[in-house]
Structure formats: C-alpha cells, structure tokens
Amino acid sequence: MILFRRFRVLILTVFLVACSVHIVIDLLPRLERRNSSTSSRSPQTPACSCPRGPGEEAPGWAAWPNKHTLRLLQDFSNEPGSNLTSHSREKASTAEAPSRVDNQHQNHHQQQDQRARPGLEGHERRGGHETAFSRRPTPKGSRLHALFEHPLYKRPLPTLTEEDTLFNVNTDIRFDPKAAENQEWSKDGDYAPTGDLSSDSYPNWLRFHIGINRYELYSRHNPVIDAMLKDLVTQRITSVAMKSGGTQLKLIMTFQNYGQALFKPMKQTREQETPPDFFYFSDFERHNAEIAAYHLDRILDFRRVPPVAGRLVNMTKEIRDVTRDKKLWKTFFISPANNICFYGECSYYCSTEHALCGKPDQIEGSLAAFLPDLALAKRKTWRNPWRRSYHKRKKAEWEVDPDYCEEVKQSPPYDSGTRLLDIMDMTIFDFLMGNMDRHHYETFEKFGNETFIIHLDNGRGFGKHSHDEVSILAPLSQCCRVKKSTHLRLQLLAKEEYTLSALMEESLQRDSLAPILIHPHLEAMDRRLRLVLQVLADCIEKEGYSSVVEDDLSHRS
C-alpha cells in the first residue's frame, strides 16, 4: 500500500512538471519577442543581415524549443536559389568563400545590389527607405506622359453627387491617431474620427478611401496615390498576421500610420514560367504579377486595381519579431545555408518543401493597399459567369455552349446597365496578363449595379510569356460587345508612338523592385493586344460597328 501511494505521488509530480514545461514553452515566444524588441533598440545587438557560421545561432532564436528547432532545421526547398534571381534585389554571390568575415560579405552584397539596380542603391535602411516614387517623376518627354496627355485620358467624370461617393466626408470631422490606436478604428470601422487634424492631414490610405466613387477607385494623376505607394515601401511595419482563406500564403501587414496592406511573398524568379503540366488553379501566385497588374490597369485607364508596390522585407525584424500570430511564428526556421525561412499555413505550398527563404533574411514581396473595411463600405461578391470549372476533367458550360452569352444577357445584372461591358473590360485585362483565375469579382454594395468591377487578386497573371491562352477571350468573342472608350484606348496602345510594352516598362521602372517583368512578358502583351483587336475586328465585320461598340463617351456630362 505504501509503495502504491508513493507511485501515485511520483505520477502526480511528473504530471505537474510536464504541465509546467508546457506553460513555459507557450510563454517563450512572448518573452523572445519582448527581448528581441528590447535588443533591437540596442546598437550592440545587430539584426540578422549577414551569414553566420554553421555553429552560430541567429540572434533572438535561443527561445525556440530544442526539439522544434531540430525538427525544422532543414531546408527542403525544391531549388536552393528559389528566392534568387538576376533581377532580384536579394542577389548575392553564391561562390563566396565561407571564411570571409561578415562585414566583407555585407560590402559585397551591397555592390551586387548596386550593379543589379543602378540608381536604386540604398533602397532600404533601418532609419528609412529611399524609393523610386519620390525620385522618378514621369518626364515630360516620355511615352507615359504623352499617353496621359491624350484627350482619351482627360475626359471628365459625370458630376458626382452624394450617392456617387463611397463616403460623404464632413470637412469638420477630424482624425485622431491616438483615438484610432486605442479603439482600433482603422481596423473595425466603428469609431468616428475626431481630433485636431484637418482632412488634408489624414494618412494617405484614408485619403485614398475617401476618394473612391461610383466610377473609379482613384482619380487620374491623384498625388495621394503616389504618396501611398511610397508609404507601402517606407512605413514601419508594426504587426503581421496570416490572412485566412485562399489557397496560398498571404500576410496582412499593419503600418505605423494604421494603414494595412496584403503582402504576397516572392515564390518564383522573374525568368521562371508556369510549368506546362500545372493546372491554372494550382499555379503559383506571383508578387511581380500583382505589381504589374496595377500598372497595366492604370495604363488601360480602368483604375480598378488598388495601389500595389514592391518591397524588400526583413523577415526577422518586419515579420517574425512583430507578429502576434503564433501559428505563423512557429513555422520560422533556419536553413542549412543559414537563411531565415518560414512557410505559414494555407491550402497549397505551405510546408518545409515550399518554404520561403530570405537571403539571408531579406525577401521580396508585393504590398496591395487595403480597401475600406467591410463594416464601413460593404462589398458584394459575384460569381463570374465565365468562371472555369476548377476541375481536372470537367468543362464549364461556356466552354461547350457557343451561345452561352445569350443566356447571360438575359440574366440580371447583365441584362441592363454597364455590367456586361465591365466584364469585357476585365476579360481584356486578364487576357493581356494571361490570368485564368477569375472565378469571382466584387463591387461596392452602395452603388448597386451601376458601378465598376474591382480587379482584385491578380497574382496568377504573367505566368507564361510563350503561350497566349485564347480561351480567356471567350466572353469577348461570344458576346461581341465592348465600350467605345476601351476600344479607342486599345487602338491607341497599339500605335508605334505609344506601344503597350514600352509604356509598361517605363511605368514599372518606378517601382523599387524594378525590373518587375522580363522582356518576353512585355512583348507578349503587344502580341495579345493585337489578338484582342483582331477579335473585335471580326465581331465588327460580322455584326456591325454600332452593334459591337457601345458609345459610353457621349454619356459623360
């Protein structure tokens, strides 16, 4: 009996010790973040910005449990240089001798950056960022400047009423950052901003939201947009969390000015094409495609893509050390090459086999500005009538029925208004990018059916420059309808004095991660533009100009 009691006491003791160990392990991430944030203010604790010897451990990683570290201290990436490209700001010499000291490697890394992007050296420093947005205004002799000076790009909008603006802003209302921080107004939308700042002093993301109306996300030549693109690159990141839903890893980043953006990390080099055996629904989402889509949308004068900018992010300081997402934090590890890696949680490509690794802790990504919170401005999600089957063997109805468009034309909201024509705009936009992944789209609920389609989630564009997916044009070839303004702009962009590829190249040079697209992708856009114009020419020949081209220019007052 005595032995039995002692055995029970022993079992209870072991249980209590195990519970204590688990509690300590759960508290370690918080303690590690607190220690790393304190040490980051100390000049004697350098950040992880250079390689370490095989026996050295990254600063701030001592709090990781040993068994977790041993299990994840492996890099199973498909390609050792999966985050390395000749057009990447992260390029470093792969033949560098391991005996070089850290400061020599840093000097070499900076020289490589300067050669890869002349004029963009010093892009990122801890004290601030220098960006192409502030240093490269569009020169007056450029093609881009000439395009935006064309009468087609200067047509005014109809007179806006209160019903045509997303927010009716009272100039007496003030924005108080402290109140926003305390009540999380910027996230939840349930706080009416009051304070001492005029509306002109609102943060740029808020001024962008205020400017949204029935016809556009932002106006032409709006200085707030350039300022916000600069903010996306320079603002200090204060918190990071994984975005729920979706098939691939995306991060929500919050900035010092309380703005938020969606971060898509680099997964492929600029030169890589989508493998021919990949289905469209399992393709990678590319950060440079998001950036290029914003610039293409602006050149087409749609202005339906939220502002997107490229940024070189420090995975240690700007993701791991500021995240409160425990699931994300646990997926960080150090590869055998002493690079910082993580993989997060998602449906596709979130495993050690597809980890995102820095060089050593720097990674490229796209940052897309958030639209207004749904609590403030509700959006309606619509199923794209020309949605693909997202199945390996089945085909969608529009793929087997050549008269499918007639059925769509009789269904609301496509039986009236401009919605069907907006679908044609989106079709042309997607075809120029090679984007097959347009299953749904969104509109602002306040404006009903008489408003534009928001062109969100363009990461699967620019995957194949050697192939033109003509099936994307099915809505255009089946319906044979297009806006006159769109048709005229497409014809303009095909002229030699403008040329879509040259305009895109010039516009993309303003991004801090330039070059964004390699030349074959730029040339593919010119080729696809000619195909779009040919489809429209065939429609006009078959049905007549007035039946195909809808005059939307004379409707503007």
Coordinates of C-alpha atoms in Angstrom, one line a residue:
M1 CA 0.0 0.0 0.0
I2 CA 2.8 2.4 0.9
L3 CA 4.6 1.6 -2.5
F4 CA 1.3 2.3 -4.3
R5 CA 0.9 5.7 -2.6
R6 CA 4.5 6.6 -3.4
F7 CA 3.9 5.6 -7.0
R8 CA 0.8 7.8 -7.2
V9 CA 2.8 10.8 -5.7
L10 CA 5.5 10.1 -8.3
I11 CA 3.0 10.1 -11.2
L12 CA 1.4 13.3 -9.9
T13 CA 4.8 15.0 -9.7
V14 CA 5.8 14.0 -13.2
F15 CA 2.4 15.3 -14.4
L16 CA 2.9 18.7 -12.7
V17 CA 6.4 19.0 -14.1
A18 CA 5.2 18.3 -17.6
C19 CA 2.4 20.9 -17.3
S20 CA 5.0 23.5 -16.1
V21 CA 7.3 22.7 -19.0
H22 CA 4.4 23.2 -21.5
I23 CA 3.4 26.5 -19.9
V24 CA 7.0 27.8 -20.1
I25 CA 7.2 26.8 -23.8
D26 CA 4.0 28.7 -24.5
L27 CA 5.3 31.8 -22.8
L28 CA 8.7 31.7 -24.6
P29 CA 7.5 33.3 -27.9
R30 CA 6.2 36.4 -25.9
L31 CA 9.4 36.6 -23.9
E32 CA 11.6 36.2 -27.0
R33 CA 9.7 38.9 -28.8
R34 CA 10.0 41.2 -25.8
N35 CA 13.7 40.5 -25.6
S36 CA 14.3 41.0 -29.3
S37 CA 12.4 44.3 -29.4
T38 CA 14.4 45.5 -26.5
S39 CA 17.7 44.3 -28.0
S40 CA 16.8 45.9 -31.4
R41 CA 16.9 49.3 -29.7
S42 CA 20.5 48.5 -28.5
P43 CA 23.2 49.3 -31.1
Q44 CA 25.3 46.4 -29.8
T45 CA 22.8 43.7 -31.0
P46 CA 22.9 43.5 -34.8
A47 CA 20.0 42.3 -36.8
C48 CA 20.2 39.2 -38.9
S49 CA 21.5 40.7 -42.1
C50 CA 24.6 38.5 -42.8
P51 CA 25.5 34.8 -42.8
R52 CA 26.7 33.1 -39.7
G53 CA 29.0 30.1 -39.2
P54 CA 27.4 26.7 -39.1
G55 CA 27.8 26.6 -35.3
E56 CA 26.3 30.1 -34.7
E57 CA 22.7 30.7 -33.9
A58 CA 20.6 33.6 -35.2
P59 CA 20.0 36.4 -32.7
G60 CA 16.8 36.1 -30.8
W61 CA 16.3 32.4 -31.6
A62 CA 17.5 31.0 -28.3
A63 CA 14.0 30.8 -27.0
W64 CA 13.0 28.2 -29.6
P65 CA 12.5 24.7 -28.0
N66 CA 15.3 22.4 -29.0
K67 CA 13.1 19.6 -30.4
H68 CA 11.2 22.1 -32.5
T69 CA 14.5 23.6 -33.9
L70 CA 16.0 20.2 -34.6
R71 CA 12.9 19.1 -36.5
L72 CA 12.7 22.2 -38.6
L73 CA 16.4 23.0 -39.1
Q74 CA 16.2 21.7 -42.6
D75 CA 15.6 23.3 -46.0
F76 CA 13.6 21.1 -48.3
S77 CA 13.1 23.8 -50.9
N78 CA 12.8 22.5 -54.5
E79 CA 15.5 24.9 -55.6
P80 CA 18.3 26.2 -53.4
G81 CA 18.1 29.5 -55.3
S82 CA 14.3 29.6 -55.3
N83 CA 14.3 33.2 -53.9
L84 CA 17.3 34.2 -56.0
T85 CA 17.1 35.9 -59.4
S86 CA 19.3 38.0 -61.6
H87 CA 16.5 40.6 -61.4
S88 CA 16.2 40.5 -57.6
R89 CA 17.4 42.9 -55.1
E90 CA 18.4 39.9 -52.9
K91 CA 21.1 38.7 -55.4
A92 CA 24.3 37.7 -53.7
S93 CA 27.4 35.9 -54.8
T94 CA 26.9 32.1 -54.5
A95 CA 30.6 31.4 -54.9
E96 CA 31.7 33.5 -51.9
A97 CA 34.2 31.7 -49.6
P98 CA 32.8 30.8 -46.2
S99 CA 35.9 32.1 -44.5
R100 CA 35.1 35.8 -45.3
V101 CA 34.1 37.9 -42.4
D102 CA 30.7 39.3 -42.0
N103 CA 31.5 42.9 -42.9
Q104 CA 33.2 41.8 -46.2
H105 CA 30.1 39.9 -47.2
Q106 CA 27.9 42.9 -46.5
N107 CA 30.1 45.1 -48.7
H108 CA 29.9 42.5 -51.5
H109 CA 26.2 42.2 -51.1
Q110 CA 25.7 46.0 -51.4
Q111 CA 27.9 46.1 -54.5
Q112 CA 25.9 43.4 -56.2
D113 CA 22.7 45.3 -55.4
Q114 CA 24.1 48.5 -56.9
R115 CA 25.1 46.7 -60.1
A116 CA 21.7 44.9 -60.3
R117 CA 19.8 48.2 -59.9
P118 CA 21.8 51.3 -60.8
G119 CA 20.2 54.4 -59.2
L120 CA 18.4 52.3 -56.6
E121 CA 21.2 51.7 -54.1
G122 CA 20.4 52.3 -50.5
H123 CA 16.8 51.2 -51.1
E124 CA 16.3 50.1 -47.6
R125 CA 17.9 51.2 -44.4
R126 CA 16.7 50.8 -40.9
G127 CA 16.2 54.5 -40.4
G128 CA 14.1 54.8 -43.6
H129 CA 13.6 53.8 -47.2
E130 CA 14.5 55.6 -50.4
T131 CA 12.1 54.8 -53.2
A132 CA 11.8 55.3 -56.9
F133 CA 8.4 57.0 -56.4
S134 CA 10.0 60.1 -55.0
R135 CA 13.0 60.2 -57.4
R136 CA 11.4 59.3 -60.7
P137 CA 8.6 61.6 -61.7
T138 CA 7.2 60.9 -65.2
P139 CA 9.4 63.0 -67.5
K140 CA 7.6 65.3 -69.9
G141 CA 9.3 63.7 -72.9
S142 CA 8.2 60.2 -72.0
R143 CA 5.7 58.0 -73.7
L144 CA 3.8 57.6 -70.5
H145 CA 3.5 61.4 -70.1
A146 CA 2.3 61.7 -73.7
L147 CA -0.3 59.0 -73.2
F148 CA -1.8 60.6 -70.1
E149 CA -1.9 63.9 -72.0
H150 CA -4.0 62.3 -74.7
P151 CA -7.7 63.5 -74.8
L152 CA -8.9 60.0 -74.1
Y153 CA -7.1 60.1 -70.7
K154 CA -8.5 63.6 -69.9
R155 CA -12.3 63.0 -70.2
P156 CA -14.0 64.2 -67.0
L157 CA -16.3 62.1 -64.9
P158 CA -20.0 62.9 -64.6
T159 CA -20.8 65.4 -61.8
L160 CA -20.6 63.5 -58.5
T161 CA -23.5 63.6 -56.0
E162 CA -23.6 62.2 -52.5
E163 CA -24.9 59.0 -53.9
D164 CA -21.9 58.7 -56.2
T165 CA -19.2 58.9 -53.4
L166 CA -18.4 56.0 -51.1
F167 CA -18.0 58.2 -48.1
N168 CA -19.7 61.6 -47.5
V169 CA -16.9 63.3 -45.6
N170 CA -17.7 66.4 -43.5
T171 CA -14.7 68.7 -43.6
D172 CA -15.2 69.4 -39.9
I173 CA -14.5 65.8 -39.0
R174 CA -11.0 65.2 -37.6
F175 CA -8.8 62.1 -37.4
D176 CA -7.1 61.4 -34.2
P177 CA -4.4 58.8 -34.4
K178 CA -4.3 58.2 -30.7
A179 CA -8.0 57.5 -30.7
A180 CA -7.6 55.3 -33.6
E181 CA -4.9 53.3 -31.9
N182 CA -6.9 52.9 -28.7
Q183 CA -10.2 52.0 -30.3
E184 CA -8.8 50.2 -33.3
W185 CA -10.9 52.4 -35.5
S186 CA -8.8 51.8 -38.6
K187 CA -9.4 48.0 -38.3
D188 CA -13.0 47.8 -37.1
G189 CA -14.5 50.9 -38.6
D190 CA -16.7 51.6 -35.5
Y191 CA -15.0 54.9 -34.4
A192 CA -15.9 58.3 -35.8
P193 CA -12.6 60.1 -36.1
T194 CA -12.3 63.3 -34.1
G195 CA -9.3 65.4 -33.2
D196 CA -7.1 68.3 -34.2
L197 CA -6.0 67.3 -37.7
S198 CA -7.6 68.6 -40.9
S199 CA -8.8 66.2 -43.6
D200 CA -5.7 67.2 -45.7
S201 CA -3.6 65.8 -42.9
Y202 CA -5.3 62.4 -42.9
P203 CA -3.0 59.4 -43.6
N204 CA -2.7 58.7 -47.3
W205 CA -4.6 55.4 -47.0
L206 CA -7.6 57.2 -45.6
R207 CA -7.5 59.9 -48.2
F208 CA -7.4 57.1 -50.8
H209 CA -10.6 55.6 -49.2
I210 CA -12.3 58.9 -49.2
G211 CA -11.7 59.4 -52.9
I212 CA -13.4 56.2 -54.1
N213 CA -16.6 56.9 -56.1
R214 CA -19.1 55.1 -58.3
Y215 CA -16.8 55.3 -61.4
E216 CA -13.2 54.7 -60.1
L217 CA -11.0 53.7 -57.2
Y218 CA -8.9 56.8 -57.6
S219 CA -8.8 59.7 -60.0
R220 CA -6.2 60.3 -62.7
H221 CA -3.0 62.0 -61.6
N222 CA -4.1 61.9 -57.9
P223 CA -1.0 62.8 -55.8
V224 CA -2.3 60.8 -52.9
I225 CA -1.8 57.6 -54.9
D226 CA 1.9 58.2 -55.4
A227 CA 2.3 59.2 -51.8
M228 CA 0.5 56.0 -50.7
L229 CA 2.8 53.9 -52.9
K230 CA 5.7 55.5 -51.1
D231 CA 4.1 54.7 -47.8
L232 CA 3.7 51.0 -48.8
V233 CA 7.5 50.9 -49.2
T234 CA 8.7 53.1 -46.3
Q235 CA 6.1 52.9 -43.5
R236 CA 7.3 50.9 -40.5
I237 CA 5.5 47.5 -40.1
T238 CA 4.0 47.2 -36.7
S239 CA 2.2 43.9 -36.9
V240 CA 1.8 40.9 -39.2
A241 CA -0.8 38.1 -39.4
M242 CA -1.8 35.4 -41.8
K243 CA -4.8 36.1 -44.0
S244 CA -7.5 33.4 -43.6
G245 CA -8.9 31.7 -46.7
G246 CA -7.3 31.5 -50.0
T247 CA -5.1 28.7 -51.3
Q248 CA -1.6 30.2 -50.8
L249 CA 0.1 32.2 -48.0
K250 CA -0.7 35.8 -47.8
L251 CA 0.1 38.2 -44.9
I252 CA -1.8 41.2 -43.5
M253 CA 0.7 43.9 -42.6
T254 CA -0.3 46.9 -40.5
F255 CA 1.8 50.1 -40.6
Q256 CA 2.8 52.8 -38.2
N257 CA 0.1 55.1 -39.7
Y258 CA -2.6 52.4 -39.1
G259 CA -2.9 51.5 -42.7
Q260 CA -3.0 47.9 -43.8
A261 CA -1.8 46.0 -46.9
L262 CA -1.8 42.5 -48.2
F263 CA 1.7 41.0 -48.6
K264 CA 2.4 38.3 -51.2
P265 CA 5.9 37.0 -50.9
M266 CA 8.2 36.1 -53.8
K267 CA 7.8 32.4 -54.9
Q268 CA 9.3 32.4 -58.3
T269 CA 12.1 34.2 -60.1
R270 CA 11.2 36.6 -62.9
E271 CA 12.5 34.2 -65.5
Q272 CA 10.5 31.2 -64.4
E273 CA 7.4 30.2 -66.4
T274 CA 4.4 28.2 -65.1
P275 CA 5.2 24.5 -65.8
P276 CA 3.2 23.2 -68.7
D277 CA 1.7 20.4 -66.6
F278 CA 0.3 22.8 -64.0
F279 CA -3.4 23.4 -63.8
Y280 CA -4.4 27.1 -63.6
F281 CA -5.9 26.5 -60.1
S282 CA -2.6 25.1 -58.7
D283 CA -0.3 27.8 -60.3
F284 CA 1.9 29.9 -58.0
E285 CA 0.7 33.4 -57.1
R286 CA 3.4 35.8 -58.2
H287 CA 4.3 39.0 -56.4
N288 CA 5.5 40.7 -59.5
A289 CA 2.2 39.9 -61.3
E290 CA 0.4 41.9 -58.6
I291 CA 2.6 44.9 -59.1
A292 CA 2.4 44.7 -62.9
A293 CA -1.4 44.3 -62.8
Y294 CA -1.7 47.6 -61.0
H295 CA 0.4 49.4 -63.6
L296 CA -1.4 47.7 -66.5
D297 CA -4.8 48.7 -65.1
R298 CA -3.7 52.3 -64.8
I299 CA -2.3 52.4 -68.4
L300 CA -5.7 51.0 -69.6
D301 CA -7.3 53.8 -67.7
F302 CA -9.6 51.4 -65.7
R303 CA -8.2 52.4 -62.3
R304 CA -9.9 49.4 -60.7
V305 CA -6.9 47.8 -59.0
P306 CA -6.0 49.1 -55.5
P307 CA -2.4 50.6 -55.4
V308 CA 0.3 47.9 -55.3
A309 CA 4.1 48.4 -54.6
G310 CA 7.0 46.1 -54.3
R311 CA 9.0 46.0 -51.1
L312 CA 12.1 44.2 -49.8
V313 CA 11.1 43.0 -46.3
N314 CA 13.4 41.9 -43.5
M315 CA 11.8 38.6 -42.4
T316 CA 13.3 38.8 -39.0
K317 CA 12.5 42.4 -37.9
E318 CA 9.5 43.0 -40.0
I319 CA 7.6 39.7 -39.9
R320 CA 8.8 37.3 -37.2
D321 CA 9.6 39.9 -34.4
V322 CA 6.3 41.8 -34.9
T323 CA 3.8 39.0 -35.5
R324 CA 1.3 38.0 -32.8
D325 CA 0.2 35.1 -34.9
K326 CA 1.6 32.1 -33.1
K327 CA 0.9 29.7 -35.9
L328 CA 3.0 31.8 -38.3
W329 CA 5.8 32.3 -35.7
K330 CA 6.2 28.6 -35.2
T331 CA 6.9 28.0 -38.9
F332 CA 10.1 30.1 -38.9
F333 CA 13.3 28.1 -39.1
I334 CA 17.0 28.5 -40.2
S335 CA 18.0 26.6 -43.3
P336 CA 21.4 24.8 -43.7
A337 CA 22.5 27.8 -45.7
N338 CA 21.9 30.0 -42.6
N339 CA 18.9 31.7 -44.3
I340 CA 15.8 32.6 -42.4
C341 CA 12.7 30.7 -43.8
F342 CA 9.0 30.3 -43.0
Y343 CA 6.0 28.7 -44.6
G344 CA 2.9 29.6 -42.7
E345 CA -0.4 27.8 -43.1
C346 CA -2.5 27.5 -46.3
S347 CA -4.0 25.0 -48.7
Y348 CA -1.2 24.9 -51.2
Y349 CA 2.6 25.3 -50.9
C350 CA 2.7 25.9 -47.1
S351 CA 5.3 23.3 -46.0
T352 CA 9.0 23.0 -45.5
E353 CA 9.2 21.7 -49.1
H354 CA 7.9 25.0 -50.3
A355 CA 9.4 27.3 -47.6
L356 CA 10.0 31.0 -48.3
C357 CA 13.7 31.7 -47.6
G358 CA 15.5 35.0 -47.5
K359 CA 19.0 36.0 -48.5
P360 CA 19.8 35.7 -45.6
D361 CA 16.6 37.3 -44.2
Q362 CA 15.5 39.7 -47.0
I363 CA 12.6 38.7 -49.2
E364 CA 10.8 40.5 -52.0
G365 CA 7.0 40.8 -52.0
S366 CA 4.1 42.9 -53.2
L367 CA 2.0 45.1 -50.9
A368 CA -1.5 45.8 -52.0
A369 CA -3.4 48.6 -50.2
F370 CA -6.5 47.5 -48.3
L371 CA -9.9 48.7 -49.4
P372 CA -12.1 50.3 -46.8
D373 CA -13.2 47.9 -44.0
L374 CA -16.4 46.0 -44.8
A375 CA -18.0 47.5 -41.7
L376 CA -17.7 50.9 -43.4
A377 CA -18.2 50.0 -47.0
K378 CA -19.8 46.7 -47.8
R379 CA -18.8 44.9 -51.0
K380 CA -20.9 42.3 -52.9
T381 CA -19.2 39.2 -54.3
W382 CA -20.4 38.0 -57.7
R383 CA -19.8 34.7 -59.4
N384 CA -18.1 35.3 -62.7
P385 CA -20.4 34.0 -65.5
W386 CA -17.3 32.7 -67.3
R387 CA -15.9 31.0 -64.3
R388 CA -13.8 27.9 -65.1
S389 CA -14.7 24.5 -63.7
Y390 CA -11.7 24.3 -61.4
H391 CA -11.7 20.6 -62.1
K392 CA -9.1 18.4 -63.8
R393 CA -11.6 16.8 -66.3
K394 CA -14.9 18.7 -66.3
K395 CA -15.6 21.8 -68.5
A396 CA -17.6 24.8 -67.7
E397 CA -20.9 25.5 -69.6
W398 CA -19.4 28.4 -71.6
E399 CA -16.7 26.1 -72.9
V400 CA -19.2 23.8 -74.6
D401 CA -22.1 26.2 -75.5
P402 CA -21.2 28.8 -78.2
D403 CA -24.4 30.6 -77.5
Y404 CA -23.8 30.9 -73.8
C405 CA -23.6 34.7 -73.9
E406 CA -27.2 35.0 -75.0
E407 CA -28.2 33.3 -71.7
V408 CA -26.0 35.7 -69.7
K409 CA -27.5 38.7 -71.4
Q410 CA -31.0 37.8 -70.2
S411 CA -29.9 37.4 -66.5
P412 CA -29.5 40.3 -64.1
P413 CA -27.4 42.3 -63.6
Y414 CA -26.1 41.7 -67.2
D415 CA -29.5 42.5 -68.8
S416 CA -29.1 46.2 -68.2
G417 CA -26.5 48.9 -67.3
T418 CA -22.8 48.5 -67.9
R419 CA -22.1 45.3 -66.1
L420 CA -21.7 43.1 -69.2
L421 CA -19.4 45.8 -70.7
D422 CA -17.3 45.8 -67.5
I423 CA -17.0 42.0 -67.8
M424 CA -15.5 42.6 -71.2
D425 CA -13.0 45.1 -69.8
M426 CA -12.0 42.6 -67.1
T427 CA -11.7 39.9 -69.9
I428 CA -9.3 42.1 -71.9
F429 CA -7.3 42.9 -68.7
D430 CA -7.0 39.3 -67.8
F431 CA -6.0 38.2 -71.3
L432 CA -3.2 40.7 -71.6
M433 CA -1.8 39.3 -68.3
G434 CA -2.6 35.6 -69.1
N435 CA -4.7 35.3 -65.9
M436 CA -7.1 32.4 -66.0
D437 CA -8.0 32.6 -62.3
R438 CA -11.0 34.9 -62.3
H439 CA -13.7 32.9 -60.5
H440 CA -15.5 35.8 -58.7
Y441 CA -15.4 39.6 -58.6
E442 CA -16.6 42.3 -56.2
T443 CA -18.4 45.6 -56.4
F444 CA -19.3 48.2 -53.7
E445 CA -22.7 47.5 -52.4
K446 CA -23.6 51.2 -52.0
F447 CA -23.6 51.8 -55.8
G448 CA -25.8 48.9 -56.7
N449 CA -25.4 47.5 -60.2
E450 CA -24.3 50.8 -61.8
T451 CA -20.7 50.8 -60.8
F452 CA -17.3 49.3 -61.8
I453 CA -15.9 45.9 -61.1
I454 CA -12.9 45.8 -58.7
H455 CA -10.0 44.0 -60.2
L456 CA -8.7 42.1 -57.1
D457 CA -6.3 39.2 -56.8
N458 CA -4.1 39.2 -59.9
G459 CA -1.2 37.1 -58.7
R460 CA -1.7 34.3 -61.3
G461 CA -1.1 36.6 -64.2
F462 CA 2.2 36.8 -66.2
G463 CA 2.9 33.1 -65.7
K464 CA 3.6 32.2 -69.4
H465 CA 5.0 34.6 -71.9
S466 CA 5.4 31.9 -74.5
H467 CA 1.7 31.0 -74.6
D468 CA -1.4 33.0 -75.2
E469 CA -4.5 31.4 -73.5
V470 CA -7.1 32.4 -76.1
S471 CA -9.9 30.8 -74.0
I472 CA -9.7 33.8 -71.7
L473 CA -11.2 35.9 -74.5
A474 CA -14.3 33.7 -74.7
P475 CA -16.6 36.4 -73.2
L476 CA -15.4 38.9 -75.8
S477 CA -15.7 36.5 -78.8
Q478 CA -19.1 35.1 -77.7
C479 CA -20.8 38.5 -76.8
C480 CA -19.0 40.8 -79.3
R481 CA -19.5 43.8 -77.1
V482 CA -17.1 46.5 -75.9
K483 CA -17.1 50.1 -74.7
K484 CA -16.1 52.7 -77.2
S485 CA -13.6 54.2 -74.7
T486 CA -11.9 50.8 -74.2
H487 CA -11.8 50.1 -77.9
L488 CA -10.2 53.5 -78.7
R489 CA -7.6 53.2 -76.0
L490 CA -6.7 49.7 -77.2
Q491 CA -6.1 51.1 -80.7
L492 CA -4.1 53.9 -79.2
L493 CA -1.9 51.5 -77.2
A494 CA -1.2 49.5 -80.4
K495 CA 0.3 52.5 -82.2
E496 CA 4.0 52.7 -82.6
E497 CA 4.4 56.1 -80.8
Y498 CA 2.9 54.5 -77.6
T499 CA 3.3 50.7 -77.6
L500 CA 1.9 48.9 -74.6
S501 CA 5.1 47.1 -73.8
A502 CA 7.2 50.4 -73.8
L503 CA 4.6 52.1 -71.6
M504 CA 4.6 49.2 -69.1
E505 CA 8.3 49.1 -69.0
E506 CA 8.5 52.8 -68.3
S507 CA 5.8 52.7 -65.6
L508 CA 7.3 49.6 -63.9
Q509 CA 10.6 51.3 -63.6
R510 CA 9.1 53.5 -60.9
D511 CA 8.7 50.5 -58.6
S512 CA 11.5 49.9 -56.1
L513 CA 11.9 46.3 -57.1
A514 CA 12.3 47.1 -60.8
P515 CA 12.7 45.4 -63.3
I516 CA 9.3 43.8 -62.5
L517 CA 8.8 41.9 -65.8
I518 CA 11.3 40.4 -68.2
H519 CA 11.1 41.5 -71.8
P520 CA 9.4 38.3 -73.1
H521 CA 6.4 39.2 -70.9
L522 CA 6.3 42.8 -72.2
E523 CA 6.5 41.6 -75.8
A524 CA 3.7 39.1 -75.1
M525 CA 1.4 41.9 -74.1
D526 CA 1.9 43.6 -77.5
R527 CA 1.1 40.3 -79.2
R528 CA -2.0 39.7 -77.1
L529 CA -3.2 43.3 -77.7
R530 CA -3.2 42.6 -81.4
L531 CA -5.2 39.4 -80.8
V532 CA -7.8 41.4 -78.8
L533 CA -8.1 44.0 -81.6
Q534 CA -8.5 41.2 -84.2
V535 CA -11.3 39.6 -82.2
L536 CA -13.1 42.9 -82.1
A537 CA -12.5 43.5 -85.8
D538 CA -14.0 40.1 -86.6
C539 CA -17.0 41.0 -84.4
I540 CA -17.5 44.3 -86.1
E541 CA -17.3 42.7 -89.6
K542 CA -19.9 40.1 -88.6
E543 CA -22.4 42.2 -86.6
G544 CA -21.6 45.9 -87.5
Y545 CA -19.8 48.6 -85.6
S546 CA -22.9 50.0 -83.8
S547 CA -23.9 46.6 -82.5
V548 CA -20.5 45.8 -81.1
V549 CA -19.1 49.1 -79.8
E550 CA -21.2 50.8 -77.1
D551 CA -20.8 54.6 -77.1
D552 CA -20.0 55.4 -73.5
L553 CA -18.2 58.7 -74.3
S554 CA -21.3 60.7 -75.2
H555 CA -22.9 59.7 -71.9
R556 CA -20.3 61.6 -69.8
S557 CA -21.5 65.0 -68.8

